[in-house]
mmCIF file of C-alpha atoms and ligand atoms in Angstrom:
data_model
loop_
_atom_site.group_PDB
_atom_site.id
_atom_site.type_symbol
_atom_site.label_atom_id
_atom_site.label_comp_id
_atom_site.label_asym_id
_atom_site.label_seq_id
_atom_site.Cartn_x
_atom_site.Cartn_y
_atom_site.Cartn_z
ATOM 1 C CA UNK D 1 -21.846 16.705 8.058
ATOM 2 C CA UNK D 2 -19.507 14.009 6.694
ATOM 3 C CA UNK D 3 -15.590 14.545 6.893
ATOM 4 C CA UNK D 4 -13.003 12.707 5.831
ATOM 5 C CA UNK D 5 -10.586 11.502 8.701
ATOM 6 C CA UNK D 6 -7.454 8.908 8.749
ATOM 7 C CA UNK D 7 -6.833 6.285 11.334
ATOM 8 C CA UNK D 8 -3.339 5.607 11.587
ATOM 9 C CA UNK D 9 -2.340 1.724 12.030
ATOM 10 C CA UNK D 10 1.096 0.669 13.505
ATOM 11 C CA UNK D 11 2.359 -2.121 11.367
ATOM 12 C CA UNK D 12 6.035 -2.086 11.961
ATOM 13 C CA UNK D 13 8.196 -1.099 15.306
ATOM 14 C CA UNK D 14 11.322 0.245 13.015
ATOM 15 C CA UNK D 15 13.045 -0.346 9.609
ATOM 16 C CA UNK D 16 14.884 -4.028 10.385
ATOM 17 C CA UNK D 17 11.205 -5.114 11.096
ATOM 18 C CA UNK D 18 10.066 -3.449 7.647
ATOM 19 C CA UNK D 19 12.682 -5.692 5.792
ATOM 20 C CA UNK D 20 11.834 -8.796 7.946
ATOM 21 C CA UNK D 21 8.119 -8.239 6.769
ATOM 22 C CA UNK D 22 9.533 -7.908 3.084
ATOM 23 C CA UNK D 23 12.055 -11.233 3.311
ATOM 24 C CA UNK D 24 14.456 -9.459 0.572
ATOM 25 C CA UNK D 25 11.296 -9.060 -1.877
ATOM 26 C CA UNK D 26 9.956 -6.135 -3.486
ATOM 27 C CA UNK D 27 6.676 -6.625 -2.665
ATOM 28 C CA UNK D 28 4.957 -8.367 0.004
ATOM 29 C CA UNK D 29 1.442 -9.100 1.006
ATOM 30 C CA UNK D 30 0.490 -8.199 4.528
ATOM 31 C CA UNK D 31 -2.987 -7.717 6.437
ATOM 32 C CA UNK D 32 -3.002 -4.368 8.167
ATOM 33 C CA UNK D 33 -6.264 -2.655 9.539
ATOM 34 C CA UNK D 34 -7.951 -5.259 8.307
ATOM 35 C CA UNK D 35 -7.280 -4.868 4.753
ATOM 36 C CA UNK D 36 -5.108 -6.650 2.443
ATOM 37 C CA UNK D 37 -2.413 -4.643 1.250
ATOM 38 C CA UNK D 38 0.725 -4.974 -0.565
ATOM 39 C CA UNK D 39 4.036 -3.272 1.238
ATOM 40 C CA UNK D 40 6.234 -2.250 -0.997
ATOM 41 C CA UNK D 41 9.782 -0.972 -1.319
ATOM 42 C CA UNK D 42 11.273 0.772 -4.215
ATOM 43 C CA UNK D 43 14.355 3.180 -4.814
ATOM 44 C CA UNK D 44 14.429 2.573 -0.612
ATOM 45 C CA UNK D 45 11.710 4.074 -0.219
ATOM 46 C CA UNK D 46 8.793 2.190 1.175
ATOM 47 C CA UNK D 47 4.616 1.936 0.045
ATOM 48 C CA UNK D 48 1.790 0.629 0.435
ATOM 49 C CA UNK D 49 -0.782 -0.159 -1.951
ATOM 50 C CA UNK D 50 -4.576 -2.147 -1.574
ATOM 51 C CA UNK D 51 -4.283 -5.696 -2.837
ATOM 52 C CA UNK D 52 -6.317 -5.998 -5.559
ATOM 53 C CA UNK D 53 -5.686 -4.647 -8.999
ATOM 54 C CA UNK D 54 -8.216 -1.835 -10.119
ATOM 55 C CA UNK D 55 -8.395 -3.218 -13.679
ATOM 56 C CA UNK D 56 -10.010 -6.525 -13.191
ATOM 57 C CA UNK D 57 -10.046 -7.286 -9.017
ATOM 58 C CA UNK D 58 -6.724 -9.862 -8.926
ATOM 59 C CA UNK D 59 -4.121 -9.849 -6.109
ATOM 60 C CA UNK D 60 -1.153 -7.978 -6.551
ATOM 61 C CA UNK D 61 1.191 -10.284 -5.043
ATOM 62 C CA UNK D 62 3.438 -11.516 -7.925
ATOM 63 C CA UNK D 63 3.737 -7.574 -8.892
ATOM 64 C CA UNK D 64 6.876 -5.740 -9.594
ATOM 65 C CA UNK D 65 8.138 -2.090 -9.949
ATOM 66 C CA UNK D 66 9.254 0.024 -12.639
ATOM 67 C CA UNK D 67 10.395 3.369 -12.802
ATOM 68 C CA UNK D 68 8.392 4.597 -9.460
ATOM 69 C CA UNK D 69 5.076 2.254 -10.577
ATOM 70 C CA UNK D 70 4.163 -1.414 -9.450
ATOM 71 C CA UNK D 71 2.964 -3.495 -12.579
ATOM 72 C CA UNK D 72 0.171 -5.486 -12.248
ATOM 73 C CA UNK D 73 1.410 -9.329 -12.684
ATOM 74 C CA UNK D 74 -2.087 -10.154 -14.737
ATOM 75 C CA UNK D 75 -2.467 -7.636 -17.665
ATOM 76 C CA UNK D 76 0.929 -5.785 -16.977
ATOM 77 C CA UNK D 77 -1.368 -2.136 -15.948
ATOM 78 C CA UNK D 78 1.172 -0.301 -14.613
ATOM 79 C CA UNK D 79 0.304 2.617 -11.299
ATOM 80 C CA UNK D 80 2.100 5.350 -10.044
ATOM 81 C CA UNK D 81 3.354 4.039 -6.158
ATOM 82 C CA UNK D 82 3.028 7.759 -5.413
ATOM 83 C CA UNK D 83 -0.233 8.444 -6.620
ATOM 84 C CA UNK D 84 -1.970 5.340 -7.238
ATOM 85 C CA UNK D 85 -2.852 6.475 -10.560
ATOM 86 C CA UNK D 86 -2.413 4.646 -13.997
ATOM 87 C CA UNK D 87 -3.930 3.116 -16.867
ATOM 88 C CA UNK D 88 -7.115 5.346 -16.265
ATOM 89 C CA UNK D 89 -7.579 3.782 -13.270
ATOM 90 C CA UNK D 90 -6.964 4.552 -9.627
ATOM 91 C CA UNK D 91 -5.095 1.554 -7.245
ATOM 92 C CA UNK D 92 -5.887 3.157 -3.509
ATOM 93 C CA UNK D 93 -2.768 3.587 -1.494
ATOM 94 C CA UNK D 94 -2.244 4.512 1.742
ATOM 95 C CA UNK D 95 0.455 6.847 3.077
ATOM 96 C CA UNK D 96 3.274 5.569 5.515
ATOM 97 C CA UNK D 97 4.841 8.415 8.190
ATOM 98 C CA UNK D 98 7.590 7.148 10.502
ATOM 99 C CA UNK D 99 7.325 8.227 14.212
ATOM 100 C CA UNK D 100 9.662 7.487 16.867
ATOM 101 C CA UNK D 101 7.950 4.796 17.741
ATOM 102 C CA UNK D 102 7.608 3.182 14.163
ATOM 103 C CA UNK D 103 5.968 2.774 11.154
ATOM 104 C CA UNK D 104 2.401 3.642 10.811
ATOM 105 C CA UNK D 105 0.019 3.445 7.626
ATOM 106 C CA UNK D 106 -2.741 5.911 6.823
ATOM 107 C CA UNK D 107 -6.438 4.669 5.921
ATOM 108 C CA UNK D 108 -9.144 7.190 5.215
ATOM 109 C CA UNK D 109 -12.796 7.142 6.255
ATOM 110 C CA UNK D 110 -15.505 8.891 6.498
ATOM 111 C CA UNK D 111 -17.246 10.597 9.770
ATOM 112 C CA UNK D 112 -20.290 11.937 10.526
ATOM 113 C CA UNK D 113 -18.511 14.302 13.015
HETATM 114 S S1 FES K 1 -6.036 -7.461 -13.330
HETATM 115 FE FE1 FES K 1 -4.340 -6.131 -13.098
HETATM 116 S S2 FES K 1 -3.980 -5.403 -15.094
HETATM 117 FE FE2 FES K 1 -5.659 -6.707 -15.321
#
């Protein structure tokens, strides 16, 4: 039986090393678990996003945020940070949880067990 699980991926130790990894941008372009993402921070509050647009497969890196959604650079598509969803089309984000021990991002797979 398949089940959906997270893995959980350390990518920052605490919040100065968040900003570092930004360099006073919005958006940023990072490899974590593999996977190119796009960290993001908005309103102060921080996101991460897969880097490649859903619309036509380009990198998000030039994007910029608007009223709680990054814009796609390319086309201007525009998707909700919090739910990934916009333009009829879905931009896969992962969730970020602070622990004491820093920041960690959520990506989902599947499992046989
Ligand atoms: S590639 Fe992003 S809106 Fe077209």
């Amino acid at each position: 039986m398949f089940s959906m699980k997270t893995k959980w991926v350390k990518f920052a130790s605490d919040e100065k090393e968040l900003n570092e990894l930004l360099r006073g941008k919005e958006c940023m372009p990072m490899k974590v678990n593999s996977k190119a993402v796009l960290l993001v921070k908005h309103d102060g509050e921080y996101y991460m996003v897969k880097n490649r647009c859903p619309h036509q497969g380009y990198r998000l890196d030039q994007a910029h945020c608007e009223e709680g959604a990054i814009v796609c650079p390319w086309h201007k598509y525009s998707f909700s940070l919090e739910t990934g969803r916009g333009s009829g089309l879905y931009l896969e984000n992962y969730p970020i949880e602070k622990r004491e021990d820093g920041y960690y991002a959520g990506f989902e797979y599947f499992s046989l067990f």
